Short mmCIF file of C-alpha atoms in Angstrom, two decimals:
data_model
loop_
_atom_site.label_atom_id
_atom_site.label_comp_id
_atom_site.label_asym_id
_atom_site.label_seq_id
_atom_site.Cartn_x
_atom_site.Cartn_y
_atom_site.Cartn_z
CA MET A 174 0.00 0.00 0.00
CA LEU A 175 1.15 3.49 -0.83
CA THR A 176 0.65 5.98 1.99
CA LEU A 177 0.81 9.67 1.14
CA TYR A 178 1.26 12.26 3.86
CA HIS A 179 -0.58 15.28 2.56
CA SER A 180 -2.12 18.59 3.48
CA PRO A 181 -4.74 20.35 1.35
CA ARG A 182 -3.47 23.12 -0.97
CA SER A 183 0.11 21.86 -0.78
CA ARG A 184 2.69 20.29 -3.08
CA GLY A 185 1.17 16.97 -2.07
CA SER A 186 -1.68 17.67 -4.52
CA ARG A 187 0.71 16.97 -7.39
CA ILE A 188 1.41 13.54 -5.92
CA ILE A 189 -2.32 12.80 -5.61
CA TRP A 190 -2.67 13.67 -9.32
CA LEU A 191 0.25 11.34 -10.10
CA LEU A 192 -1.20 8.52 -7.98
CA GLU A 193 -4.51 8.87 -9.81
CA GLU A 194 -2.70 8.66 -13.17
CA ILE A 195 -0.87 5.54 -12.00
CA GLY A 196 -4.06 3.89 -10.79
CA ALA A 197 -2.45 2.08 -7.84
CA PRO A 198 -4.35 1.96 -4.55
CA TYR A 199 -3.19 4.48 -1.96
CA GLU A 200 -4.24 6.05 1.28
CA ILE A 201 -3.85 9.62 2.44
CA LYS A 202 -2.82 10.63 5.93
CA GLU A 203 -3.58 14.29 6.37
CA VAL A 204 -0.93 16.27 8.23
CA PRO A 205 -1.55 19.86 9.31
CA ILE A 206 1.40 21.97 8.17
CA ARG A 207 0.23 25.54 8.57
CA ARG A 208 -0.50 27.30 11.82
CA SER A 209 -2.48 29.72 9.69
CA ASN A 210 -4.95 27.00 8.69
CA GLY A 211 -7.45 28.43 11.13
CA THR A 212 -7.04 25.68 13.69
CA GLY A 213 -3.68 26.79 15.02
CA GLU A 214 -2.35 23.31 14.30
CA SER A 215 0.95 22.35 12.83
CA ALA A 216 2.42 18.92 12.21
CA PRO A 217 3.01 16.95 15.40
CA GLU A 218 6.63 16.61 16.47
CA SER A 219 6.35 12.84 15.90
CA TYR A 220 5.95 13.56 12.16
CA ARG A 221 9.70 14.35 12.08
CA ASP A 222 10.16 10.57 11.87
CA ILE A 223 8.53 10.84 8.42
CA HIS A 224 9.87 14.24 7.30
CA PRO A 225 12.68 15.89 9.30
CA HIS A 226 11.39 19.41 8.54
CA LEU A 227 7.65 18.72 9.06
CA LYS A 228 6.91 19.33 5.38
CA ILE A 229 4.58 17.78 2.82
CA PRO A 230 4.53 15.54 0.83
CA ALA A 231 6.04 12.33 2.11
CA LEU A 232 5.35 8.80 0.92
CA GLU A 233 5.69 5.35 2.46
CA HIS A 234 5.85 2.31 0.23
CA ASN A 235 7.11 -1.20 0.89
CA GLY A 236 8.76 -0.13 4.15
CA ALA A 237 10.59 2.83 2.61
CA THR A 238 9.83 6.46 3.45
CA MET A 239 10.70 9.23 1.03
CA PHE A 240 10.05 12.93 0.70
CA GLU A 241 10.60 15.78 -1.75
CA THR A 242 8.13 16.07 -4.60
CA GLY A 243 10.59 15.33 -7.41
CA ALA A 244 11.98 12.27 -5.65
CA ILE A 245 8.53 10.87 -4.88
CA ALA A 246 7.31 11.48 -8.42
CA THR A 247 10.42 9.91 -9.96
CA TYR A 248 10.07 6.89 -7.68
CA LEU A 249 6.37 6.40 -8.48
CA ALA A 250 6.79 6.77 -12.25
CA ASP A 251 9.64 4.23 -12.19
CA GLN A 252 7.88 1.89 -9.75
CA PHE A 253 4.78 1.74 -11.96
CA PRO A 254 6.18 1.71 -15.53
CA GLU A 255 2.91 0.37 -16.96
CA ALA A 256 1.43 3.87 -16.45
CA GLY A 257 3.89 5.18 -19.06
CA LEU A 258 4.74 8.34 -17.12
CA ALA A 259 8.54 8.23 -17.44
CA PRO A 260 11.00 7.57 -20.24
CA LYS A 261 12.93 4.39 -19.50
CA ILE A 262 16.63 4.41 -18.66
CA GLY A 263 18.46 4.59 -21.98
CA ASP A 264 15.72 6.61 -23.69
CA PRO A 265 17.16 9.92 -25.00
CA LYS A 266 14.31 11.78 -23.26
CA ARG A 267 15.27 10.38 -19.82
CA GLY A 268 17.78 13.18 -19.15
CA PRO A 269 15.40 16.03 -20.07
CA TYR A 270 12.67 14.27 -18.04
CA LEU A 271 14.86 14.14 -14.93
CA THR A 272 15.86 17.76 -15.47
CA TRP A 273 12.22 18.86 -15.40
CA MET A 274 11.44 16.64 -12.42
CA PHE A 275 13.90 18.64 -10.33
CA TYR A 276 13.89 22.03 -12.07
CA VAL A 277 10.63 22.91 -10.33
CA SER A 278 11.97 22.60 -6.78
CA ASP A 279 15.58 23.52 -7.50
CA ILE A 280 15.10 26.55 -9.76
CA ILE A 281 11.47 27.64 -10.18
CA GLU A 282 10.34 27.62 -6.55
CA PRO A 283 13.39 29.48 -5.16
CA SER A 284 13.15 32.04 -7.97
CA VAL A 285 9.51 32.71 -7.06
CA VAL A 286 10.39 33.09 -3.38
CA SER A 287 13.22 35.43 -4.31
CA LYS A 288 10.89 37.50 -6.51
CA ASN A 289 8.34 37.85 -3.72
CA THR A 290 10.63 38.42 -0.73
CA SER A 291 13.75 40.34 0.08
CA ALA A 292 15.96 37.41 -0.96
CA THR A 293 18.32 38.50 -3.69
CA TYR A 294 19.79 36.57 -6.56
CA GLN A 295 23.59 36.70 -6.87
CA HIS A 296 24.97 35.32 -10.12
CA GLY A 297 27.52 32.57 -9.54
CA THR A 298 26.65 32.02 -5.87
CA THR A 299 22.91 31.44 -5.76
CA GLY A 300 21.57 28.01 -6.71
CA TRP A 301 18.60 29.35 -8.63
CA ALA A 302 18.06 31.88 -11.41
CA PRO A 303 16.21 35.22 -11.52
CA PHE A 304 12.48 34.72 -11.99
CA GLU A 305 12.34 36.74 -15.23
CA GLU A 306 14.96 34.44 -16.76
CA VAL A 307 13.12 31.36 -15.49
CA GLU A 308 9.80 32.61 -16.88
CA THR A 309 11.35 33.23 -20.30
CA TYR A 310 12.84 29.72 -20.35
CA LEU A 311 9.53 28.17 -19.27
CA GLN A 312 7.57 29.99 -21.96
CA LYS A 313 10.07 28.96 -24.64
CA SER A 314 10.08 25.33 -23.45
CA LEU A 315 6.30 25.09 -23.23
CA GLU A 316 5.85 26.43 -26.77
CA LYS A 317 7.39 23.18 -28.08
CA GLY A 318 4.44 21.22 -26.53
CA PRO A 319 1.87 19.88 -26.28
CA TYR A 320 3.77 18.42 -23.29
CA ILE A 321 7.09 19.37 -21.74
CA LEU A 322 8.88 16.43 -23.41
CA GLY A 323 7.06 16.82 -26.70
CA GLU A 324 4.23 14.52 -27.72
CA ASN A 325 4.02 12.31 -24.61
CA PHE A 326 2.48 13.18 -21.24
CA SER A 327 4.77 12.34 -18.31
CA ALA A 328 5.16 12.78 -14.57
CA ALA A 329 7.20 15.89 -15.39
CA ASP A 330 4.02 17.50 -16.74
CA ILE A 331 2.29 16.81 -13.44
CA ILE A 332 5.12 18.24 -11.34
CA LEU A 333 5.52 21.28 -13.58
CA GLY A 334 1.82 21.77 -14.33
CA GLY A 335 0.75 21.71 -10.70
CA GLY A 336 3.17 24.51 -9.93
CA LEU A 337 2.40 26.59 -13.01
CA ALA A 338 -1.31 26.60 -12.21
CA LEU A 339 -0.53 28.21 -8.86
CA LEU A 340 1.79 30.80 -10.42
CA VAL A 341 -0.88 31.81 -12.91
CA MET A 342 -3.62 31.85 -10.27
CA ARG A 343 -1.53 34.15 -8.05
CA LYS A 344 -0.69 36.32 -11.08
CA ILE A 345 3.04 35.70 -10.67
CA MET A 346 3.26 34.33 -14.19
CA ALA A 347 1.31 35.31 -17.29
CA LYS A 348 -1.32 32.91 -18.62
CA THR A 349 -0.05 32.57 -22.17
CA PRO A 350 -1.29 30.01 -24.72
CA ALA A 351 1.86 27.94 -24.06
CA VAL A 352 1.29 27.90 -20.29
CA GLU A 353 -2.39 27.16 -20.72
#
C-alpha cells in the first residue's frame, strides 16, 4: 500500500494527481502543516520521523519512506512503468525528463520566493536563477508542446503543471497560450 502524507493546498496535490494517473491503490494521511490553517495546528513533532522538517509531501511504500516532490514522483513513475509516465533508462528523453522533475523545486520555486521576498539573486553564488529568466525559459520550453517532453504526457508534466497553475492563479506568471 502506498501511503501519502498530505495537506490540502500543498505540493502533495501533485502527488495525488500522479497517484490517480498511476491507478495504484493508496491512502492519504492528512498532516496539518500551517499554523495559519485556522485551527492553530501544525504537524506533530512525531511527524519528524517521516519528514525531518515537518513538510509535505512524504510517501511510504514497501517499508521505505521518502520525501521531496521530485523524488517521490520519480520513484512512483519508475515503480509503476505500466502507467507510461517516465522515459525508461536509456531513452534519449530520460535526461530532459529528470531535469524537469527537479527544475521545479531547485530553480522555479526558489526564484519565485526570491521574486516575492527580500531574498536576492547573486549570479555565480545562488543556486537558482532570476524569476524573469526562469519565466522566459519556461515559456520557450512550453511552446514546443503539447507536453514538456514533446508529444508524450509524463510525470514531469504533473510536477511542472501543478506549480504553473498556482503561479498563474496568483498572477506571478502570465497565462499565455503555451502555459495554458
